[in-house]
PDB file of C-alpha atoms in Angstrom:
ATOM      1  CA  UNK A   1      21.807  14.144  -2.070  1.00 53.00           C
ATOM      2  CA  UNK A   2      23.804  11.316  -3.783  1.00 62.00           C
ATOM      3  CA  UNK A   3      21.410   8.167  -4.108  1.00 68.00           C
ATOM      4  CA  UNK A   4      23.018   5.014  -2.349  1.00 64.00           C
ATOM      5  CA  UNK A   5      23.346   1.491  -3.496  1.00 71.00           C
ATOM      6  CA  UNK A   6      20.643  -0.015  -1.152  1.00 75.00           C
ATOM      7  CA  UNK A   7      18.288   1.068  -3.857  1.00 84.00           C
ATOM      8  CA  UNK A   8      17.424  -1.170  -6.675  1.00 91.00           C
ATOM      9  CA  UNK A   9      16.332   0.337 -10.435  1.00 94.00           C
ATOM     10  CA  UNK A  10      13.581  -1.363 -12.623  1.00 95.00           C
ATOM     11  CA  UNK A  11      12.164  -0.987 -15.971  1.00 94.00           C
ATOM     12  CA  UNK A  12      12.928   2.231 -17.475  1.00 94.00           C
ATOM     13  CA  UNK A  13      14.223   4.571 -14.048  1.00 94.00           C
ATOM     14  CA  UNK A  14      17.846   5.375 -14.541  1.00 93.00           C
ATOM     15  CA  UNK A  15      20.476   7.698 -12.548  1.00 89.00           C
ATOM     16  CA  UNK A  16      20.454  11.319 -13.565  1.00 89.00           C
ATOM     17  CA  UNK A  17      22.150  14.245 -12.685  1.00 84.00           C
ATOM     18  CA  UNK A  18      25.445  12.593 -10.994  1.00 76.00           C
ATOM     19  CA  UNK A  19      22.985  10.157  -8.945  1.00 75.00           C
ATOM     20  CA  UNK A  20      21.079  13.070  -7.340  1.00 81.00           C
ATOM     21  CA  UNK A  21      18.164  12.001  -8.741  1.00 89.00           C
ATOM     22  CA  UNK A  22      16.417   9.007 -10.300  1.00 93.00           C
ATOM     23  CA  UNK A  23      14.589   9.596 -13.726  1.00 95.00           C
ATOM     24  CA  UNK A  24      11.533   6.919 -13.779  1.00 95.00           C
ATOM     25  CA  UNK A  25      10.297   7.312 -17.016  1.00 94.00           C
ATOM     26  CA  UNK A  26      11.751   7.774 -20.288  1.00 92.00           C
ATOM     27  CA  UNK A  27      10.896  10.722 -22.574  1.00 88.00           C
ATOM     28  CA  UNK A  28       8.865   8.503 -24.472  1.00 88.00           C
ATOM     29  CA  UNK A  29       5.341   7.551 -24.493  1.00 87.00           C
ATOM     30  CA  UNK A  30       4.039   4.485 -22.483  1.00 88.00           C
ATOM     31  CA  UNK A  31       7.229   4.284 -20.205  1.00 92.00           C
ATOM     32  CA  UNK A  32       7.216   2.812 -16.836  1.00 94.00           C
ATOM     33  CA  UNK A  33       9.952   2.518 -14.610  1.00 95.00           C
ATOM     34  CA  UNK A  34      10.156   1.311 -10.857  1.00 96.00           C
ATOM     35  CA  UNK A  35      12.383   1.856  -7.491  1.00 95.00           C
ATOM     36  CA  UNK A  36      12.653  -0.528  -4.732  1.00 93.00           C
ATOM     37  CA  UNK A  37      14.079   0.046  -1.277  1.00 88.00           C
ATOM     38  CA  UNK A  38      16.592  -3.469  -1.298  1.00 84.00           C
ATOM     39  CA  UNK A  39      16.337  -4.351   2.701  1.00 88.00           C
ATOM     40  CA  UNK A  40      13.160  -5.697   3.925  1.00 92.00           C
ATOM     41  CA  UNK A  41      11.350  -3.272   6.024  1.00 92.00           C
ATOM     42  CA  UNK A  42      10.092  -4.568   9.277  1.00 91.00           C
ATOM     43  CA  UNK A  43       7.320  -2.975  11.055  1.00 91.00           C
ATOM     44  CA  UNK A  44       6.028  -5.535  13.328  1.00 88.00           C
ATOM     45  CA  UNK A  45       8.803  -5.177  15.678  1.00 78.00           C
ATOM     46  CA  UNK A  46       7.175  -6.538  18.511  1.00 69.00           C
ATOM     47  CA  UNK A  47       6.729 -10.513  17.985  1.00 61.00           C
ATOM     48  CA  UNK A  48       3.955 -10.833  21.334  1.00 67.00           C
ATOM     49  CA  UNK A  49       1.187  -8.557  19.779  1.00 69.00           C
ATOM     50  CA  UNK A  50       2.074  -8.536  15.886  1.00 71.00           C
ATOM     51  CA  UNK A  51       0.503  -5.169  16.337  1.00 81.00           C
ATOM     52  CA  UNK A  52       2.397  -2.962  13.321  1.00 88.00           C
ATOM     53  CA  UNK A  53       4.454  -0.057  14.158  1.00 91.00           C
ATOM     54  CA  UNK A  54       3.378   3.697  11.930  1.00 94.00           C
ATOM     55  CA  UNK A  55       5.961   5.003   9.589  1.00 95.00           C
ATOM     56  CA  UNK A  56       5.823   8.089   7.705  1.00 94.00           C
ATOM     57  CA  UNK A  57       7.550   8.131   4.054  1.00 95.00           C
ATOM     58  CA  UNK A  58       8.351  10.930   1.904  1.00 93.00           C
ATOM     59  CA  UNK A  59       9.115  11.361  -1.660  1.00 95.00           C
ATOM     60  CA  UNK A  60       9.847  14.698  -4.237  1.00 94.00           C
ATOM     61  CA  UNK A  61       8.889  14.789  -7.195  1.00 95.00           C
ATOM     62  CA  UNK A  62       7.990  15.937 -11.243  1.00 94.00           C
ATOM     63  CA  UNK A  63       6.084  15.267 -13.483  1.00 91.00           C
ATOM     64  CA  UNK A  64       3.788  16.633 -16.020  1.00 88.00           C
ATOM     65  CA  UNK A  65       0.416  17.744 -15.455  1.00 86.00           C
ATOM     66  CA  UNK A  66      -1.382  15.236 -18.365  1.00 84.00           C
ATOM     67  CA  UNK A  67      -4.037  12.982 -17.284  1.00 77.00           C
ATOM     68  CA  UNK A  68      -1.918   9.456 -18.109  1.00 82.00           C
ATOM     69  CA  UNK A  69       0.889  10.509 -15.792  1.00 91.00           C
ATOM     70  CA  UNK A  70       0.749   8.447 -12.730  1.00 93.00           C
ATOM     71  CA  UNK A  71       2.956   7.719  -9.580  1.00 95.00           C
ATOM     72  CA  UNK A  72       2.076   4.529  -7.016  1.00 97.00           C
ATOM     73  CA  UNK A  73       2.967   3.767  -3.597  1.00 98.00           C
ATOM     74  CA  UNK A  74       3.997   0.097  -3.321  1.00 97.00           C
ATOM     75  CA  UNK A  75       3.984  -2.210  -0.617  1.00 96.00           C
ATOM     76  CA  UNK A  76       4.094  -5.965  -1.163  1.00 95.00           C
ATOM     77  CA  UNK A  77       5.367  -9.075   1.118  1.00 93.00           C
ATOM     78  CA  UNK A  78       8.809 -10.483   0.725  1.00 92.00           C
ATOM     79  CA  UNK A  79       7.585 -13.441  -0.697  1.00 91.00           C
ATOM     80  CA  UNK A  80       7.348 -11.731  -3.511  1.00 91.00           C
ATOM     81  CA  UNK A  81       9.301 -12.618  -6.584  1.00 91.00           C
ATOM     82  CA  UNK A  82      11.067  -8.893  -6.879  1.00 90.00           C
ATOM     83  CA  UNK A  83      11.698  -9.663 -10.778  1.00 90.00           C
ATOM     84  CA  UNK A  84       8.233  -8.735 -11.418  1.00 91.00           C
ATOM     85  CA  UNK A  85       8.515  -4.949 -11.138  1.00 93.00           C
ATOM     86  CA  UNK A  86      10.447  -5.271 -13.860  1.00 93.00           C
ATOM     87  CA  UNK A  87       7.462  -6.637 -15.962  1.00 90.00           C
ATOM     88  CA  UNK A  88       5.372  -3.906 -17.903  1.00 85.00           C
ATOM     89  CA  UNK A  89       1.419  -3.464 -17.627  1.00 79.00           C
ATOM     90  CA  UNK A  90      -0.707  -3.330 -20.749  1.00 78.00           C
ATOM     91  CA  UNK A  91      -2.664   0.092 -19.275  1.00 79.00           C
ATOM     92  CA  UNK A  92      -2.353   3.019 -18.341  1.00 84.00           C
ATOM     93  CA  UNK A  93      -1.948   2.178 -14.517  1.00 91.00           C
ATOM     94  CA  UNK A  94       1.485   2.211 -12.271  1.00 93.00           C
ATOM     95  CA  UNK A  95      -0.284  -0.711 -10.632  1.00 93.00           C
ATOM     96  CA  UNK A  96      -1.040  -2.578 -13.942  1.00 91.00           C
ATOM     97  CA  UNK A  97       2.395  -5.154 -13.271  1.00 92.00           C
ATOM     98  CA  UNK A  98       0.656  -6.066 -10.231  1.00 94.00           C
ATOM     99  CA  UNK A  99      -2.816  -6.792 -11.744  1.00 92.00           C
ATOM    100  CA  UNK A 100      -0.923  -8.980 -14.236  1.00 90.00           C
ATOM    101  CA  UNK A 101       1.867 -10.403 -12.449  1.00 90.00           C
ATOM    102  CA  UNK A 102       1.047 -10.520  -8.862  1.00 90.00           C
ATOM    103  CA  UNK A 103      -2.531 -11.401  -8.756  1.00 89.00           C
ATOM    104  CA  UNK A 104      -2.493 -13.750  -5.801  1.00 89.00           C
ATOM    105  CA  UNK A 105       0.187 -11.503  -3.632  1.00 92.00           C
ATOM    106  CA  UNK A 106      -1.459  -9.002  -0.450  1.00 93.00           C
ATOM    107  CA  UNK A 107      -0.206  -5.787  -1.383  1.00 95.00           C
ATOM    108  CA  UNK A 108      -1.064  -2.798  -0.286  1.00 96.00           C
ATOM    109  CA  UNK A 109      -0.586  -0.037  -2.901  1.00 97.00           C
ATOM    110  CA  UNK A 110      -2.144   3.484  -4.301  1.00 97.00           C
ATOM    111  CA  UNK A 111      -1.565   5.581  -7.296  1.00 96.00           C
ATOM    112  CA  UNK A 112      -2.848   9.306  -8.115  1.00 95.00           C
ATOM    113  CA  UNK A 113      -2.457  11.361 -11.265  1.00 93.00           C
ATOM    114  CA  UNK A 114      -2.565  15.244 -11.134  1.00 91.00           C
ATOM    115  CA  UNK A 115      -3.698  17.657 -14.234  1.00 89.00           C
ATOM    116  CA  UNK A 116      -6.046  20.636 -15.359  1.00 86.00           C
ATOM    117  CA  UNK A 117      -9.008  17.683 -15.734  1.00 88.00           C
ATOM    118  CA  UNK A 118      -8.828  16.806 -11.615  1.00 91.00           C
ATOM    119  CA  UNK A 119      -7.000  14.692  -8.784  1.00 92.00           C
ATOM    120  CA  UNK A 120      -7.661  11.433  -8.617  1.00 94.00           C
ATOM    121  CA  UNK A 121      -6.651   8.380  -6.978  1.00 96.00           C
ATOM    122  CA  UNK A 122      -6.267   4.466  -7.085  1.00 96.00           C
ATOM    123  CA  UNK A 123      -6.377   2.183  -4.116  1.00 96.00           C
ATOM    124  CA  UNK A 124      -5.278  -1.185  -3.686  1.00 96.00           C
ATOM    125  CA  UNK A 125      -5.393  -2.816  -0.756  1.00 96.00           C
ATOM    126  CA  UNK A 126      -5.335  -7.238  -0.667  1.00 94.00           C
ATOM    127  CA  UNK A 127      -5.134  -9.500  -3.291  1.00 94.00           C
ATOM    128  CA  UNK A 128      -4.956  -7.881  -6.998  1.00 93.00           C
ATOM    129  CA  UNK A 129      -7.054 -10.863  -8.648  1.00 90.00           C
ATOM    130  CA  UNK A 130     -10.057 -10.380  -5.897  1.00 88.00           C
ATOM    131  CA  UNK A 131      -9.379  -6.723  -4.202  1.00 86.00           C
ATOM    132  CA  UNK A 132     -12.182  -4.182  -4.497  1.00 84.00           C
ATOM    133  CA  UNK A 133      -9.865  -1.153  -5.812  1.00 91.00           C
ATOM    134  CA  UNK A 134     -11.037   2.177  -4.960  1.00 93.00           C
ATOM    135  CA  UNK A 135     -11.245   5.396  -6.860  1.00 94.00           C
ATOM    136  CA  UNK A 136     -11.834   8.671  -5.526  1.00 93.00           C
ATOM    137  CA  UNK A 137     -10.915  12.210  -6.583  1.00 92.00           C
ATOM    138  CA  UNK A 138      -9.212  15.092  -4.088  1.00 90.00           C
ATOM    139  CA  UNK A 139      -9.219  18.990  -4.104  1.00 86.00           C
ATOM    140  CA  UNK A 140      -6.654  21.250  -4.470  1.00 82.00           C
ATOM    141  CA  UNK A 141      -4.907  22.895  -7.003  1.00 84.00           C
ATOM    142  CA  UNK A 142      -1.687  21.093  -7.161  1.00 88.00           C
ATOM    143  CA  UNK A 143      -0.339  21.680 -10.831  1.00 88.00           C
ATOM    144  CA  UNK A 144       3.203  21.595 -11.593  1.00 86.00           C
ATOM    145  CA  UNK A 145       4.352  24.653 -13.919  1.00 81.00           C
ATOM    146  CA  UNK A 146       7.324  23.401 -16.433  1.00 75.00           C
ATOM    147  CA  UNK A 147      10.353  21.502 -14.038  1.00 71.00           C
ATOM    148  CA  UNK A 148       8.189  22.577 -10.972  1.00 84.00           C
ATOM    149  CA  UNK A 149       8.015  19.562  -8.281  1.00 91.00           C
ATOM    150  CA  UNK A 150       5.737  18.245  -5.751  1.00 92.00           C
ATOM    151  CA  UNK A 151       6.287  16.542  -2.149  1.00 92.00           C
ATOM    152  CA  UNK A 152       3.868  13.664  -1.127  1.00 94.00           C
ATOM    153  CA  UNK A 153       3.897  12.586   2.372  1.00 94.00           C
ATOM    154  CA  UNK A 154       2.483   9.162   3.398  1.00 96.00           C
ATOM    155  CA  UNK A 155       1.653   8.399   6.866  1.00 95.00           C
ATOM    156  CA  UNK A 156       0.377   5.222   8.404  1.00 96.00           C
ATOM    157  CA  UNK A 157      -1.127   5.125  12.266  1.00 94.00           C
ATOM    158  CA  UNK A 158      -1.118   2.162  13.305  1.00 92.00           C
ATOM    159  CA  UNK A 159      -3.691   3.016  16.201  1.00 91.00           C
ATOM    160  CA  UNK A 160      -6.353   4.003  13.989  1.00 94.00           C
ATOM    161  CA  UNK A 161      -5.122   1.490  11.103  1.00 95.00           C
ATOM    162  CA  UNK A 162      -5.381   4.271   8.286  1.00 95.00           C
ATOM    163  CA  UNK A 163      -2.879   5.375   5.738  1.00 96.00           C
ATOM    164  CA  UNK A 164      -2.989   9.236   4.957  1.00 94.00           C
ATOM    165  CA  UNK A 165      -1.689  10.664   1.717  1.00 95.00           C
ATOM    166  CA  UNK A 166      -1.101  14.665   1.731  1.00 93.00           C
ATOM    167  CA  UNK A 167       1.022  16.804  -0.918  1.00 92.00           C
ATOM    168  CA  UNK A 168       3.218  20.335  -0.639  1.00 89.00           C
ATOM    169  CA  UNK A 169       4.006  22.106  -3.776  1.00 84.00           C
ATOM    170  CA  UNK A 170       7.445  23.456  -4.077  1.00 77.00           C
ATOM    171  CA  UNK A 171       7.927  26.907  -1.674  1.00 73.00           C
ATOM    172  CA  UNK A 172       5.344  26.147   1.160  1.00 75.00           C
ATOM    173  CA  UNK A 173       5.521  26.018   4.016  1.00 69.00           C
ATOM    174  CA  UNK A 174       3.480  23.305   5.457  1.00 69.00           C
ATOM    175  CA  UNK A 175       1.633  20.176   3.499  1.00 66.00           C
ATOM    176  CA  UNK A 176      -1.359  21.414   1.847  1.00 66.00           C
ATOM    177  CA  UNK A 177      -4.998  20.568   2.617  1.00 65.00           C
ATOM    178  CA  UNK A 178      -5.527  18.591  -0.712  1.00 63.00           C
ATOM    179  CA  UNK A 179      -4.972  14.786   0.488  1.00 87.00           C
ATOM    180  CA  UNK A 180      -7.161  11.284   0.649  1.00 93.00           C
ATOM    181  CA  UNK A 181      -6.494   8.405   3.289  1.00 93.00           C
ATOM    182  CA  UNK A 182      -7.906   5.279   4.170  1.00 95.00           C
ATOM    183  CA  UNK A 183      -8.770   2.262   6.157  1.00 95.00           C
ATOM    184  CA  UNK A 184      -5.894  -1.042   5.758  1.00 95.00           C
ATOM    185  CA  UNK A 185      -4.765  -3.068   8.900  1.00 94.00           C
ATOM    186  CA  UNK A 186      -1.123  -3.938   7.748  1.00 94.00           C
ATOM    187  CA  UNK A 187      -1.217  -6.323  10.710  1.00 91.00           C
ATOM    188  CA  UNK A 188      -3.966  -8.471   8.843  1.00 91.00           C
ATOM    189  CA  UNK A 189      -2.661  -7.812   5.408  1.00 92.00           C
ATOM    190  CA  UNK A 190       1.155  -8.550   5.566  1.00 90.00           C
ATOM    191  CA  UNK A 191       0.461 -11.205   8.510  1.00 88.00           C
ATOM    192  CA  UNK A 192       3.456  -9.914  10.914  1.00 85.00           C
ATOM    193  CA  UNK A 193       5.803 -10.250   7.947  1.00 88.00           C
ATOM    194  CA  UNK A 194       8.709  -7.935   6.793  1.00 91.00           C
ATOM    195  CA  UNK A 195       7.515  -6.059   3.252  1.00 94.00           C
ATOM    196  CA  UNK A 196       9.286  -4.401   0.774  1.00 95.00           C
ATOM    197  CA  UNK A 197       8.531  -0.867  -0.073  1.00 96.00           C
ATOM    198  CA  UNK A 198       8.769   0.930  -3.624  1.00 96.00           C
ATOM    199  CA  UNK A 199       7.368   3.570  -6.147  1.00 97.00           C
ATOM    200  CA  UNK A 200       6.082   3.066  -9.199  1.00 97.00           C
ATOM    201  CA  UNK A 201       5.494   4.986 -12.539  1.00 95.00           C
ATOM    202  CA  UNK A 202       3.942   5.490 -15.788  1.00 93.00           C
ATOM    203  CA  UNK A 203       3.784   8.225 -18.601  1.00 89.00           C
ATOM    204  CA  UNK A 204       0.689   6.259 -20.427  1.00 81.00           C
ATOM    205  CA  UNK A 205       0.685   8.390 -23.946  1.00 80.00           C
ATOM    206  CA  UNK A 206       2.492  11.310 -22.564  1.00 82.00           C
ATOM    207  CA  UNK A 207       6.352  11.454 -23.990  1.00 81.00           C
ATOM    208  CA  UNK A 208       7.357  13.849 -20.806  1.00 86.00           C
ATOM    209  CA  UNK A 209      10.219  11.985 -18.352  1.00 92.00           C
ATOM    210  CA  UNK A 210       9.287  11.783 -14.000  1.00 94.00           C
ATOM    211  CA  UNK A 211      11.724  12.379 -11.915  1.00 94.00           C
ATOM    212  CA  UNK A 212      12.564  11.443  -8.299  1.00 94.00           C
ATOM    213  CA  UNK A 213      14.529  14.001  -6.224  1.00 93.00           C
ATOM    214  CA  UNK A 214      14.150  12.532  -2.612  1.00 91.00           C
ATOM    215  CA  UNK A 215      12.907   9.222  -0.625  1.00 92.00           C
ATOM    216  CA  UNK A 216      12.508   8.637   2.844  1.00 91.00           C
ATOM    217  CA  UNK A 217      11.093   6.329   5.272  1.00 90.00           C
ATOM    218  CA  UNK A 218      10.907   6.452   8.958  1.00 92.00           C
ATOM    219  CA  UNK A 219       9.574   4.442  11.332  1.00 92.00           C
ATOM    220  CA  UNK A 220       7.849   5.249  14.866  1.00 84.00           C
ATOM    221  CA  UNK A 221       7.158   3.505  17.894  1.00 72.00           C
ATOM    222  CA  UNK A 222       3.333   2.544  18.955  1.00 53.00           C
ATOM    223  CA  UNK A 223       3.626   3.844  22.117  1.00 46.00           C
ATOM    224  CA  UNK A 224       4.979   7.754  23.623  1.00 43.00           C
ATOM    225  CA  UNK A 225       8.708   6.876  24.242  1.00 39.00           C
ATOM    226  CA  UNK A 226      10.153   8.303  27.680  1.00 43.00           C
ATOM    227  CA  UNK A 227      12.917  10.726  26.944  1.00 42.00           C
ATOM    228  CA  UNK A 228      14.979  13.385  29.084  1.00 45.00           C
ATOM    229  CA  UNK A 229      13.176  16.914  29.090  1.00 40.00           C
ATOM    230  CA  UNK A 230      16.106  18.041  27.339  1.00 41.00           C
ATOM    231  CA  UNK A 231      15.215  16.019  24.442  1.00 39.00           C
ATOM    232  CA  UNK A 232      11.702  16.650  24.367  1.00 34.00           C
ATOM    233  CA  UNK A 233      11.111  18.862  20.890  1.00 37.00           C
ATOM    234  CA  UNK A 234      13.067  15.903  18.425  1.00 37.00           C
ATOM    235  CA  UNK A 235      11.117  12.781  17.641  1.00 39.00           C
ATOM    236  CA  UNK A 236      12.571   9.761  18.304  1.00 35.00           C
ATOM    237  CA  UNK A 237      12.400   6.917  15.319  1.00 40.00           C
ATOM    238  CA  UNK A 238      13.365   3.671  15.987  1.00 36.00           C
ATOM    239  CA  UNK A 239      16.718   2.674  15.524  1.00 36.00           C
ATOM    240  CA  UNK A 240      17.855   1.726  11.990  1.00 39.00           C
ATOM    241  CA  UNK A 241      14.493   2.578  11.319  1.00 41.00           C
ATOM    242  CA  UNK A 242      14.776   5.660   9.240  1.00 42.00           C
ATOM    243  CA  UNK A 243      15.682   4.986   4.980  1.00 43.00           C
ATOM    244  CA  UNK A 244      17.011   7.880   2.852  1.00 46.00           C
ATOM    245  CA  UNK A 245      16.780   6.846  -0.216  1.00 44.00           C
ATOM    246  CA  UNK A 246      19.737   8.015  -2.242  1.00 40.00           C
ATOM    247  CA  UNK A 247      22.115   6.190  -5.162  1.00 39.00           C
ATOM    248  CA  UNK A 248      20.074   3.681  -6.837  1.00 44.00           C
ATOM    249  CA  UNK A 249      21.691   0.140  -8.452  1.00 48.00           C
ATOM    250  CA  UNK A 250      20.055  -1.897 -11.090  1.00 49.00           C
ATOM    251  CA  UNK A 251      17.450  -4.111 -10.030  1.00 58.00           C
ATOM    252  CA  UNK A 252      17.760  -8.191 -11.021  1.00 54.00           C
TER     253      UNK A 252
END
């Protein structure tokens, strides 16, 4: 998969590997580096209710198993001045540029770490400067061995307004049990607005790179859609609705 140019790059993330892949981090410690999906993503489709549509986004990934490795989920309005995820955070957070830079912004946003000490996860949901963030811890055994990567799979139903995050190591089969979701109306939170979607990472004291292999982003109707037997077994996402994230350009 060759990244496209619909991509933007910020802070330290770079092209790797012919543009099959994005390294986020330098190999140095207290690196962060930042991808952002260009096009505004729009998920309140239909203007009558400004009920949001679900989506379900998936990103590959590596990164080593030390405590101050983190990777967020980002999603913030289009008001938003974009130059800001170039801005660094004085902490050990992917979500630290926000807390400093975006205080007054809704986002909606999460960021987990993964080593030998426990899973554990950051949650972000409103205004930075007020928001009550969240921390809870998951089970599973989800360790990376040396270059070893790790799928996370996002999914937001709009129905039940909750946001699921679930992981599959490298070789399985299906996602594994290990995952943590929770309550956000995206309806009240982005106000019927378009939002811009993006991850986010930081190496804190570790001196080990991240790397993205894969993005994608796909969005659903609220309702079962009406289809020919025939065509039955394949989902149908709306149109224009799906990203693959590919070749990345240089954010402003």
């Amino acid at each position: 998969m060759i990244f496209d140019k619909e991509v933007a790059l910020f802070g330290d993330s770079k092209l790797i590997k012919e543009g099959s892949s994005i390294q986020l981090t330098n190999s140095e410690s207290g690196s962060e580096g930042r991808v952002l999906y260009k096009e505004p993503i729009n998920l309140f489709q239909d203007v009558e209710t400004g009920n949001s549509l679900s989506f379900t986004s998936s990103f590959r990934f590596s990164m080593p198993n030390e405590t101050d490795d983190v990777m967020a989920f980002v999603m913030v309005p289009t008001s938003m001045d974009l130059r800001l995820f170039n801005q660094r955070g004085n902490s050990s957070s992917a979500l630290g540029f926000l807390f400093e830079h975006a205080k007054n912004e809704q986002v909606v946003a999460f960021e987990f770490d993964i080593s030998n000490r426990g899973n554990h996860a950051r949650i972000l949901v409103g205004k930075p400067e007020s928001s009550e963030v969240r921390n809870l811890s998951f089970k599973g055994n989800l360790l990376m061995a040396n270059g070893g990567t790790l799928s996370c799979m996002i999914e937001y139903k709009a129905s039940a307004k909750r946001m699921q995050v679930r992981f599959r190591k490298l070789g399985s089969i299906k996602m594994m049990d290990p995952s943590f979701d929770f309550y956000v109306d995206l309806a009240e939170i982005l106000k019927g607005g378009e939002c811009m979607v993006g991850l986010s990472s930081t190496n804190g004291n570790s001196s080990k790179a991240h790397i993205l292999h894969s993005w994608n982003f796909d969005i659903w109707p609220p309702v079962q859609v009406v289809v020919p037997p025939s065509r039955l077994m394949h989902p149908l996402p709306i149109k224009g609705g799906k990203i693959v994230v590919s070749k990345c350009e240089r954010g402003p």
